[in-house]
XYZ file of C-alpha atoms in Angstrom:
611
model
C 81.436 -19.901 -110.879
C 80.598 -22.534 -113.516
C 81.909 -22.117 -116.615
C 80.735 -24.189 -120.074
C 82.075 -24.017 -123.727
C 80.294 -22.613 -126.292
C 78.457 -24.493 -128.550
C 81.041 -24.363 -131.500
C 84.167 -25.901 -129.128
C 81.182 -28.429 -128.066
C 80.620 -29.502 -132.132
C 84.807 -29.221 -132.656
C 85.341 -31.663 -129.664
C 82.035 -34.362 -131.494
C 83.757 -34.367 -134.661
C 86.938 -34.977 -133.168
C 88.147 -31.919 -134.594
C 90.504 -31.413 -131.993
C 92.901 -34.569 -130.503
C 93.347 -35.244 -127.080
C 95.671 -32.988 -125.726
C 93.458 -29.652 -127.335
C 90.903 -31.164 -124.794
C 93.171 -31.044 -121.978
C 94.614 -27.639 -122.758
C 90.905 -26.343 -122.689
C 90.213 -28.207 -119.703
C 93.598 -27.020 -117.732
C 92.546 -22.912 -118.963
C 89.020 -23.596 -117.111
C 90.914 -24.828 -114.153
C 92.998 -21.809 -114.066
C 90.156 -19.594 -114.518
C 87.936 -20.928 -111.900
C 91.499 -20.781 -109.480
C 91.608 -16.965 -110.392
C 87.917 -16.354 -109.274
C 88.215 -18.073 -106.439
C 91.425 -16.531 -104.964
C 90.841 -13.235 -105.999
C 87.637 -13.412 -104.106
C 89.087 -15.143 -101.487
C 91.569 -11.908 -101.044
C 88.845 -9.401 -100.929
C 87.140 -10.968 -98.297
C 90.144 -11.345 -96.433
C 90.426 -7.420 -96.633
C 86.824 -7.060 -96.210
C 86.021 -8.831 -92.976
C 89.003 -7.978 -91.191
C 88.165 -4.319 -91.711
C 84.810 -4.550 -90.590
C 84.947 -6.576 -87.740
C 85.973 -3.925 -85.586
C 82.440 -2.044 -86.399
C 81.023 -0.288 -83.526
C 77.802 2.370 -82.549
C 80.196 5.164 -83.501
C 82.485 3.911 -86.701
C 81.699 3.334 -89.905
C 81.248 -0.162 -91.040
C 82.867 -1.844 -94.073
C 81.365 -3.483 -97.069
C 81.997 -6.129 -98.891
C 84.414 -5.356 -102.171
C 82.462 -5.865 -105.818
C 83.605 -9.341 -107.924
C 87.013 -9.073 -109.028
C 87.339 -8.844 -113.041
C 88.618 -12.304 -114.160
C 91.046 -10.640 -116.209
C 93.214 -10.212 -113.115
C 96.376 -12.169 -112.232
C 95.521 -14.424 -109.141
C 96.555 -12.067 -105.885
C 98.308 -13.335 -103.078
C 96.388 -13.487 -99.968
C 97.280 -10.709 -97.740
C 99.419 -10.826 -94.526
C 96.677 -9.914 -91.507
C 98.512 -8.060 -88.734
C 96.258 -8.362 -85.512
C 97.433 -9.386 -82.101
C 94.803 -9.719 -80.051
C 96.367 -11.048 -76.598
C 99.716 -9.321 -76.783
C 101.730 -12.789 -77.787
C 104.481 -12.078 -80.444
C 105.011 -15.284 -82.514
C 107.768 -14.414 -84.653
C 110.761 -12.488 -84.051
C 109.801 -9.994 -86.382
C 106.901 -8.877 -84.284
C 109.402 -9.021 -81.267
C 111.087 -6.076 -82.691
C 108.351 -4.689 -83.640
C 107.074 -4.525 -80.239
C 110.253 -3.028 -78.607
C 109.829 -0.187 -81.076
C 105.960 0.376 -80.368
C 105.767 4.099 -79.162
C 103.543 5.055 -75.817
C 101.656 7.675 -76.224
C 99.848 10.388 -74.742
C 97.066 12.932 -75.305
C 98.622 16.192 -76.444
C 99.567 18.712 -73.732
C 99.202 22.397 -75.024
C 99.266 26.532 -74.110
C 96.492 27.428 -72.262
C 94.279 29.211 -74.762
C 94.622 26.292 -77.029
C 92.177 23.614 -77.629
C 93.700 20.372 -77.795
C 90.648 18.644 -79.156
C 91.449 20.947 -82.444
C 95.385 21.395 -81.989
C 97.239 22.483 -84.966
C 100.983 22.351 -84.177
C 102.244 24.955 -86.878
C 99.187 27.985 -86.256
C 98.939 27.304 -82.655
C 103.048 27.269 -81.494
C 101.750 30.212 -78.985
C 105.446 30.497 -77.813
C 106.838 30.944 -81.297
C 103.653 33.681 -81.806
C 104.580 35.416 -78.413
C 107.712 36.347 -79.956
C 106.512 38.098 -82.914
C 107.852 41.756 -82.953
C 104.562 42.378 -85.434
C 101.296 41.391 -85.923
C 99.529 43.981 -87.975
C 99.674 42.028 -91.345
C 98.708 39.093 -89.271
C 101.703 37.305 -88.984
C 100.333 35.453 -85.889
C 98.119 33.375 -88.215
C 101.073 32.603 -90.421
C 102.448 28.925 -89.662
C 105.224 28.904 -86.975
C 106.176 25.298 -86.276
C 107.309 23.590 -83.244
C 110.910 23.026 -83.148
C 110.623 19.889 -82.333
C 107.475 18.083 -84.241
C 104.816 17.093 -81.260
C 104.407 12.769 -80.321
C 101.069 13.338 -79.496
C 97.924 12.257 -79.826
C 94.534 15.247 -80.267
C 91.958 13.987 -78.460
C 88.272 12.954 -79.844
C 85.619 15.957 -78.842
C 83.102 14.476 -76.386
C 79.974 12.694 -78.051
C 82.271 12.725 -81.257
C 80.667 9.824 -84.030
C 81.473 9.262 -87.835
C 80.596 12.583 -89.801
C 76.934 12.737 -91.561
C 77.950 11.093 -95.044
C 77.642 13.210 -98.270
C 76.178 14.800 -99.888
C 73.502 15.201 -96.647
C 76.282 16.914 -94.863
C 76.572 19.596 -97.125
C 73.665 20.282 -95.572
C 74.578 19.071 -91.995
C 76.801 18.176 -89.290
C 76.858 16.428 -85.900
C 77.171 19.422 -83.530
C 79.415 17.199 -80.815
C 81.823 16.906 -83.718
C 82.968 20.772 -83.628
C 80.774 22.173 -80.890
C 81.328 25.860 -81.770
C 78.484 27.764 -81.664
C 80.207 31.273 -81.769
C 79.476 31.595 -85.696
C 75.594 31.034 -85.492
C 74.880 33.875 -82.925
C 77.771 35.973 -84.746
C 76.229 35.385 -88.125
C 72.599 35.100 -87.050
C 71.471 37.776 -89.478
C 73.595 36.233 -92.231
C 72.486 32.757 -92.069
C 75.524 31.062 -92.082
C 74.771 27.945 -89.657
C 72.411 27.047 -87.902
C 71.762 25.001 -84.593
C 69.014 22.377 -85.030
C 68.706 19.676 -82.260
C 71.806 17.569 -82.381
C 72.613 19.176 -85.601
C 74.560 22.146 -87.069
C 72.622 23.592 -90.327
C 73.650 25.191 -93.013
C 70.789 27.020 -94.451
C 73.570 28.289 -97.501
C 73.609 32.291 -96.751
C 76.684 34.697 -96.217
C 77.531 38.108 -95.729
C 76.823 38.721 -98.913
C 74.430 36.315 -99.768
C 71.671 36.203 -96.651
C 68.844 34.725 -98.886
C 71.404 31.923 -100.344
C 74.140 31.356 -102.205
C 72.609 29.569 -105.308
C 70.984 32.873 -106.424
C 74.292 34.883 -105.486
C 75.919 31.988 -108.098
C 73.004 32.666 -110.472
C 73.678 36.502 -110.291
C 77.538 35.936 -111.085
C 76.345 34.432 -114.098
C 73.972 36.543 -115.285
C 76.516 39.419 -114.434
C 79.049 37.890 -116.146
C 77.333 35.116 -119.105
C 81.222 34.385 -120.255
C 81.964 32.755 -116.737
C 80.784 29.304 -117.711
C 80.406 27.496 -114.551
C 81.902 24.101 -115.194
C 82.982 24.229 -118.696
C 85.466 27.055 -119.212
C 85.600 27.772 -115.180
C 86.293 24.787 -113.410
C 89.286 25.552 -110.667
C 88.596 28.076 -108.615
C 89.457 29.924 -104.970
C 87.293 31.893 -102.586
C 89.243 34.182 -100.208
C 87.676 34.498 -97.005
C 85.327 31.407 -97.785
C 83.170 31.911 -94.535
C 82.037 28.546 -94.027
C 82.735 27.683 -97.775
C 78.779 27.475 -98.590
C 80.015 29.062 -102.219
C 82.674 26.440 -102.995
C 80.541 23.756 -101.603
C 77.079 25.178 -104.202
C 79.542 25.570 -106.835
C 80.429 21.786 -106.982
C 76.348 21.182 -108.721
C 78.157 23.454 -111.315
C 80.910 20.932 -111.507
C 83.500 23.800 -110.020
C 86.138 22.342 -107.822
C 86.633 25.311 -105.372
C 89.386 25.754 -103.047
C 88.034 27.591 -99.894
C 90.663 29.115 -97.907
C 90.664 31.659 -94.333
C 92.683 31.998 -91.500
C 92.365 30.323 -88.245
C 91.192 33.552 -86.638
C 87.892 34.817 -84.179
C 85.562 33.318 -87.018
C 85.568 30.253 -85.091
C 86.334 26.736 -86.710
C 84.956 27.996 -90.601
C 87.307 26.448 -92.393
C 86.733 23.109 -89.726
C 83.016 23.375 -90.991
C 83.711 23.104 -94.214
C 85.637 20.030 -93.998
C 83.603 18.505 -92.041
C 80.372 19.329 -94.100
C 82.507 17.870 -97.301
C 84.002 20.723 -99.274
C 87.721 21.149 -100.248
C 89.519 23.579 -97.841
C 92.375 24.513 -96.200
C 93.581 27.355 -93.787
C 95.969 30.232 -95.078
C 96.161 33.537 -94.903
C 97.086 36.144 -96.982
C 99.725 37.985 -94.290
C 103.657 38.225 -95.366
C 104.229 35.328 -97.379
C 103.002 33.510 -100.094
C 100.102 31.365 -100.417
C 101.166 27.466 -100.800
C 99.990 27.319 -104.763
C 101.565 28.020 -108.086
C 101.762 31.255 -110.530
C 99.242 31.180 -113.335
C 96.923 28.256 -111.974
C 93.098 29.359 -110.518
C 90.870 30.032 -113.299
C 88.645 32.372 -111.093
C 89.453 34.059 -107.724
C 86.367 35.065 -105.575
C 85.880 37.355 -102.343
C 83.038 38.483 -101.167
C 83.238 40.638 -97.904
C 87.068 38.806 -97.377
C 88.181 41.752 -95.288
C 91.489 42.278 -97.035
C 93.018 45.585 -97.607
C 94.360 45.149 -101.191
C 96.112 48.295 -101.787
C 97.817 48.213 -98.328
C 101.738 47.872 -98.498
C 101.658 49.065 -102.164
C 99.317 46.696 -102.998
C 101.127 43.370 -102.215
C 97.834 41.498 -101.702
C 96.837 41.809 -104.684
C 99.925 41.191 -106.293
C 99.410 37.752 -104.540
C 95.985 37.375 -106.100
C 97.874 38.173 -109.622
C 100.165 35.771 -109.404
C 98.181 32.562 -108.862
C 95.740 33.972 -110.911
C 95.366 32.346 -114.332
C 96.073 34.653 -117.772
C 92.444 35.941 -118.458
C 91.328 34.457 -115.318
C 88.654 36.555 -113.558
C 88.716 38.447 -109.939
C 85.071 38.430 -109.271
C 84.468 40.966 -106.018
C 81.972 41.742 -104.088
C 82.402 44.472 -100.881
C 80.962 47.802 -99.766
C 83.424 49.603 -101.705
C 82.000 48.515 -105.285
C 78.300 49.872 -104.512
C 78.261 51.618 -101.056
C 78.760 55.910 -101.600
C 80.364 57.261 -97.734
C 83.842 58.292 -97.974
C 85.276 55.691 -96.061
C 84.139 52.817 -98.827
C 84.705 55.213 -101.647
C 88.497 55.893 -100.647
C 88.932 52.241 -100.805
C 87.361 51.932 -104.464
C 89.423 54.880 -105.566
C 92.818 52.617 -104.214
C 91.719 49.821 -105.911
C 90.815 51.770 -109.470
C 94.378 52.629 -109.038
C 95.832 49.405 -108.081
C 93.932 47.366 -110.683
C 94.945 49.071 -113.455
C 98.773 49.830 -112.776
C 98.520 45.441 -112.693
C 96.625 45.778 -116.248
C 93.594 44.089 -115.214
C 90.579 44.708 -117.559
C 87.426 45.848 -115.498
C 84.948 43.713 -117.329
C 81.601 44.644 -115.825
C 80.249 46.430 -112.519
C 77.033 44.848 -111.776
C 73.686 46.532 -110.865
C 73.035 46.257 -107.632
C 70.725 42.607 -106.672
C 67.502 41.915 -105.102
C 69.433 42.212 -101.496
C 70.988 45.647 -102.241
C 74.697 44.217 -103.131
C 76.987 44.227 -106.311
C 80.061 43.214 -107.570
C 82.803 43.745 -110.204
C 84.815 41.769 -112.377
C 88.357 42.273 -113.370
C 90.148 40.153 -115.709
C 94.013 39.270 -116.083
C 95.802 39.827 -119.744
C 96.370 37.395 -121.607
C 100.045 39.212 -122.589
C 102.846 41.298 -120.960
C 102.107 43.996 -124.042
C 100.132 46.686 -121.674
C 102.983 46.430 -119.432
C 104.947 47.643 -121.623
C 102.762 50.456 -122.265
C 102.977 51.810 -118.843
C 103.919 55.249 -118.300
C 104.957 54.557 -114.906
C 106.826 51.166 -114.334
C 105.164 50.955 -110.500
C 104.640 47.929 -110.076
C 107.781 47.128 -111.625
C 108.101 43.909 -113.371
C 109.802 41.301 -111.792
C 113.529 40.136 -112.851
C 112.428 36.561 -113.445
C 116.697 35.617 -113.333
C 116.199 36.735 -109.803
C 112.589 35.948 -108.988
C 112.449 32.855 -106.150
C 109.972 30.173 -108.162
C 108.700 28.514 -104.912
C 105.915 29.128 -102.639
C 106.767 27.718 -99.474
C 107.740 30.266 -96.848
C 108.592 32.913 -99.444
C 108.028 36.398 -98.728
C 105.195 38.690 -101.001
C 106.263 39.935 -104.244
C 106.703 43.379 -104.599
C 106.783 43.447 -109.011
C 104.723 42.036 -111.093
C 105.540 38.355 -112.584
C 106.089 38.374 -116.417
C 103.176 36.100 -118.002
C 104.655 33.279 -119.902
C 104.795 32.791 -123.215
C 102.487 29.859 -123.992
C 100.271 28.373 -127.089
C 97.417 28.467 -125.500
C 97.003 30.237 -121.861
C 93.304 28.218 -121.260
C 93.146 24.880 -121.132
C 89.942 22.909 -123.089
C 86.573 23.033 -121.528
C 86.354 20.753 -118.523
C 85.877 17.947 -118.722
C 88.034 17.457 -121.939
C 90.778 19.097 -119.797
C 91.253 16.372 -117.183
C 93.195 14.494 -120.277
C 94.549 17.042 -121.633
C 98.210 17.142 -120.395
C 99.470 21.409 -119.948
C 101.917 22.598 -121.491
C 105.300 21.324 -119.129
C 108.039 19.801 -119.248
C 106.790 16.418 -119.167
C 106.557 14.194 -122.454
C 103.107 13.206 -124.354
C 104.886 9.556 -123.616
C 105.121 10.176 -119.935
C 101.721 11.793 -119.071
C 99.730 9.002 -120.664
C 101.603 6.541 -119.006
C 101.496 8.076 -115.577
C 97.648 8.211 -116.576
C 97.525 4.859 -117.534
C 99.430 2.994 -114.603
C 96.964 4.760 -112.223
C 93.484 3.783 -114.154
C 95.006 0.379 -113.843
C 95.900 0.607 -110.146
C 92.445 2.424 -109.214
C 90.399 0.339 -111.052
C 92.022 -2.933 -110.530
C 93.018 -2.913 -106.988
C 92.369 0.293 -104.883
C 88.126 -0.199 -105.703
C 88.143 -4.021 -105.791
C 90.272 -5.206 -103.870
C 91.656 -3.721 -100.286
C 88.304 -3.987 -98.562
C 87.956 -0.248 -98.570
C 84.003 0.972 -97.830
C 84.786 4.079 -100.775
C 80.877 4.564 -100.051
C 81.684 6.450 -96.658
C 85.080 8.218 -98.002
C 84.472 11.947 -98.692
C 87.879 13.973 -98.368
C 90.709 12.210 -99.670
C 94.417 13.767 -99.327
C 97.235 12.378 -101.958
C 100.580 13.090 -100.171
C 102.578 12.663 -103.090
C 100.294 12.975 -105.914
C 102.786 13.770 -108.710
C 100.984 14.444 -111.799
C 97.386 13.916 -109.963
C 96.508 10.591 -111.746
C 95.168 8.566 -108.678
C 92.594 11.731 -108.939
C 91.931 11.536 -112.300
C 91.513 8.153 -111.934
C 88.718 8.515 -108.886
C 86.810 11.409 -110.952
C 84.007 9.719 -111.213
C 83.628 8.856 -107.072
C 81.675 10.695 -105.393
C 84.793 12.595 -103.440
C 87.136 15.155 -103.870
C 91.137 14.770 -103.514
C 93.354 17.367 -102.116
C 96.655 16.481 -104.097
C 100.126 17.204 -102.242
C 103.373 17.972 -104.353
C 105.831 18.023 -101.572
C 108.362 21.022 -101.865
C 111.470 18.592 -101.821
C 110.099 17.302 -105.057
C 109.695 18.079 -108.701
C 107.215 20.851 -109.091
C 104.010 19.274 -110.826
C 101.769 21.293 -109.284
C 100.788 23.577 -112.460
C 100.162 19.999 -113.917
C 97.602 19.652 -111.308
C 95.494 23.062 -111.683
C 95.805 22.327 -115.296
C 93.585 19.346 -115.480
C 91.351 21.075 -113.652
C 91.867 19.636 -109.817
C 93.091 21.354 -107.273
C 96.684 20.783 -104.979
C 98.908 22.625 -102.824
C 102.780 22.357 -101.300
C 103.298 21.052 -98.427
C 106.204 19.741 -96.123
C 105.209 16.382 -94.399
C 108.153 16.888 -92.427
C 106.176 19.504 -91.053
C 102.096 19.517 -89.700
C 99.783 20.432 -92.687
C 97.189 23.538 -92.408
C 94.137 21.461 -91.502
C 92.323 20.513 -88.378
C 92.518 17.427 -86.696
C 89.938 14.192 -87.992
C 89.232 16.206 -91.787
C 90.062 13.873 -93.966
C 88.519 10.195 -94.491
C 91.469 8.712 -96.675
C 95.216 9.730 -97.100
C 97.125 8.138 -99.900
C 100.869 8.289 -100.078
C 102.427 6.441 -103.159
C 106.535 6.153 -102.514
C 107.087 9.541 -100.385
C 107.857 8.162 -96.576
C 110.982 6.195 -98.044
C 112.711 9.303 -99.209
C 110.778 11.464 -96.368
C 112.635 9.566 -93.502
C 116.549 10.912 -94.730
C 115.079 14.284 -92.905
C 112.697 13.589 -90.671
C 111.407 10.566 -88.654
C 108.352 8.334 -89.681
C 107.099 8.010 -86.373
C 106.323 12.228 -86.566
C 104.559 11.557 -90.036
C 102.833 8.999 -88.146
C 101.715 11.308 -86.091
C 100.515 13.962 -88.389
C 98.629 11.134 -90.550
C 96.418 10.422 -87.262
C 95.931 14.008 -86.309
C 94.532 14.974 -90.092
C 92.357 10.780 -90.914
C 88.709 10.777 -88.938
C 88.024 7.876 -86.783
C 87.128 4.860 -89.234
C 89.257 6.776 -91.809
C 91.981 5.187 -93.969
C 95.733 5.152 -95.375
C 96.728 3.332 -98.339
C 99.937 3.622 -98.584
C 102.782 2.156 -101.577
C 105.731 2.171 -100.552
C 109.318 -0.157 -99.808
C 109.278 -3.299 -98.375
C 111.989 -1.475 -95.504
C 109.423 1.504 -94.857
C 106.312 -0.533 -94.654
C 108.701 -2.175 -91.628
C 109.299 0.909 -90.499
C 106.184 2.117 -90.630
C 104.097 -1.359 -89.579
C 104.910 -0.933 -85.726
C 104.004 2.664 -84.951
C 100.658 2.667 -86.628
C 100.388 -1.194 -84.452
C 100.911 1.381 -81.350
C 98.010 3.614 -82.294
C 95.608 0.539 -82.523
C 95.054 0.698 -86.009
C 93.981 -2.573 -87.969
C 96.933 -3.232 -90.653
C 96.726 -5.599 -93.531
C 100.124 -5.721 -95.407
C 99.788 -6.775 -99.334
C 102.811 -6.961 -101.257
C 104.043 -3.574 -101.360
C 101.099 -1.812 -99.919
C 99.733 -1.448 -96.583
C 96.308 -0.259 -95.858
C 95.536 0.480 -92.383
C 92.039 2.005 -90.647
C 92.304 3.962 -87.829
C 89.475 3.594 -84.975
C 88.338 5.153 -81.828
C 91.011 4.875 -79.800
C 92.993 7.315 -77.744
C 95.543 7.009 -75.009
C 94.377 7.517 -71.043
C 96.320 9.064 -68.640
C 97.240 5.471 -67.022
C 98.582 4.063 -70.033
């Protein structure tokens, strides 16, 4: 870059303005400058072409970083960790190779896939044991005793997933050959086969002609809904192949699509794989992973849950993580279908809905394909409970009341609401900045929100090398307050943020802002299948993770979850980089170590029987 002073330094030098040693101080600055351009782009290409040179048929390729900003500080050129004939040079990478790990493809039940092995929903011994499985306590998680140091296999014919937003549309069928769902749900045009594709023409069970007129005729049922602005966080029970969550996101509506692994084959794998946030739970004994008071709609159409069985305790869960004044929007045979069987169920859940004090805001007309729906909404206050004549549900004792969600049994009261300001937040997006009411400072939200603006913008997008053009689902592992999310808003991508269960509970931070998170124990496997997500980002969690459980099994977890060609950026200690350097060298991922940070890219390869 050439650089030349402006005309007015030009006319201050010709009238010997300034004496000599102003001319040398300019002259050193331009030096500087030039040395900051140059190195900075030096770095990036470093990061760059050592990413991409292991392009092949099947994996993404890399791109070249944009210019870095000259405001930068000069970076130091990154340490490149490749060996390519097995020579260690240092002693360093001695040790490193006595601790690489050997692995092997994962050995599992019979009955059990291995291509889509998920340690904690398929432990078949653990689920043989079960003395019950009515409430479906066999799709609960039941993890290994022992975490699994294995490796999933890649499906046959697998390649790097159709890029958004096309796959919303579509998906390589060799990625998740299941074709159960499109001669199950012919009728309901869920997917579609199409050559070497899976389709998704957009219909459901209760939306056969599509789902953006099924949006439409929420809307028009219900005007005060406000797709986007005053609705922005929402979850859909029994998300089919999450066609509603993944419409909704035109409407700016971050949905979080959640079903059980169960005989609807690979639905929630779909929807990851098409693009769309989702995650398998169930609604069975315990709790779902996510805080009171958060969602600011809950959906189910057709979700096949009993509500008003064991005195309602579904529901109850639907209550709790439902947001004061949130809406319950509903649509099943018992809200416009007349035999006694459906009826029954609508009488339960008059009952049921108004011993919790929801408002019934509107029962729609029946639409063009002969289906309806009703709306309930949550109070605002605990005043109607009050008003009760029967205290059934009781409220909850809130002295006694277990605050976490992680492995905690149903509630059998109803939570108090809290006493806040202002239960809604501000209209999205206004509400991404907006920091909730918490326990955090003004002080310390705006300068967790500023450190990661600078971070994103300053080094994760210019200058690791990372192709952000083919990165879809993105997982923060530790994502505290959800600034590196904030930060990526305007990316095309969406960010499932983490707040491990060891750690403060930010998670309410999260939902208020308007993205969505969950808890999670990475000392444990996480409810997703193998190769769904395209990035994982962990910022200082694996140095305080490894006091309870090993990094290698964490290791092991990260491969399962990143896609072939996917990444990890991880920030971490000097010590745990160490720790970590050698076992992701033994899966054959390309490393680059810069300061603090490691990035690494996972490729194509997986261990044969030999090895």
């Amino acid at each position: 870059m050439v650089w030349s002073p402006t005309p007015s330094v030009f006319s201050s030098l010709k009238g010997k303005k300034f004496p000599f040693f102003s001319f040398v101080t300019i002259l050193l600055a331009v030096i500087v400058i030039h040395l900051i351009f140059v190195n900075n782009s030096i770095t990036t290409q470093i990061f760059s072409d050592y990413f991409s040179s292991r392009s092949t048929t099947t994996a993404r390729t890399s791109v070249l970083s944009p210019p870095i900003s000259p405001h930068l500080d000069p970076v130091p050129a990154p340490v490149v960790e490749e060996r390519g004939n097995g020579s260690y040079g240092t002693q360093e990478e001695k040790e490193e190779a006595d601790l690489a790990v050997k692995w092997e493809i994962c050995s599992v039940w019979r009955g059990v896939n291995a291509v889509d092995y998920i340690p904690c929903l398929d432990n078949v011994k653990a689920i043989k044991k079960l003395k019950n499985m009515k409430r479906m306590e066999n799709r609960e998680r039941h993890c290994p005793e022992e975490s699994p140091r294995c490796l999933v296999p890649l499906p046959e014919g697998y390649r790097s997933p159709v890029l958004w937003p096309k796959s919303r549309d579509k998906i390589w069928y060799n990625n998740i050959p299941r074709p159960k769902l499109v001669e199950y749900k012919k009728k309901q045009n869920w997917v579609q086969i199409s050559g070497e594709y899976l389709v998704f023409p957009g219909g459901g069970t209760q939306f056969t002609s599509g789902v953006s007129s099924y949006i439409q005729f929420i809307k028009k049922t219900l005007p005060n809904i406000e797709w986007g602005k005053r609705t922005r966080v929402v979850l859909d029970v029994g998300c089919g192949v999450a066609s509603f969550g993944g419409y909704l996101l035109d409407k700016n509506v971050i949905t979080m699509s959640v079903a059980p692994k169960d005989e609807h084959e690979a639905q929630i794998q779909f929807g990851l794989e098409r693009g769309i946030p989702a995650v398998l739970s169930v609604i069975a004994t315990q709790r779902l992973p996510f805080s009171d008071n958060v969602f600011d709609a809950i959906h189910c159409a057709r979700c096949r849950v009993h509500w008003y069985e064991e005195g309602g305790k579904p529901l109850l869960e639907l209550n709790r993580i439902l947001r004061p004044g949130g809406f319950f929007i509903w649509s099943a045979t018992p809200v416009y279908r007349r035999d006694k069987e459906n009826q029954d169920f609508w009488k339960e859940m008059v009952a049921l809905t108004r011993s919790f004090c929801w408002n019934t805001v509107v029962k729609s007309p029946l639409d063009s394909n002969g289906i309806g729906l009703v709306v309930y909404q949550k109070p605002l206050s605990n005043s109607c409970y009050m008003k009760r004549k029967e205290n059934k549900p009781p409220l909850c004792d809130e002295n006694r009341r277990n605050k976490s969600s992680w492995y905690v049994p149903l509630d059998e009261c109803v939570p108090k609401i809290p006493i806040y300001n202002n239960h809604w937040p501000r209209n999205w997006p206004q509400r991404l900045l907006q920091k909730p009411e918490s326990q955090i400072s003004d002080v310390d939200f705006k300068k967790d929100t500023d450190h990661w603006n600078t971070v994103v913008s300053n080094q994760y997008l210019q200058v690791f090398g990372i192709n952000w053009s083919g990165i879809r689902n993105v997982m923060d592992m530790n994502a505290r307050y959800g600034g590196f999310a904030a930060a990526l808003i305007k990316q095309p991508l969406w960010i499932m943020n983490v707040v491990p269960v060891t750690g403060p509970d930010t998670l309410p931070i999260i939902f208020g802002r308007g993205l969505i998170g969950i808890y999670h124990d990475w000392c444990e496997a996480f409810n997703t299948y193998p190769r769904t997500y395209d990035l994982l980002h962990s910022s200082h969690l694996l140095g305080n993770l490894s006091q309870r459980c090993d990094v290698i099994d964490v290791a092991v977890e990260m491969d399962r979850i990143l896609r072939p060609g996917g990444w990890v950026l991880i920030e971490d200690t000097a010590a745990t980089i160490k720790k970590l350097r050698p076992v992701l060298h033994s899966l054959h991922w390309k490393i680059i170590v810069h300061d603090h940070f490691l990035v690494g890219r996972k490729g194509f390869w997986r261990p044969v029987s030999s090895e």
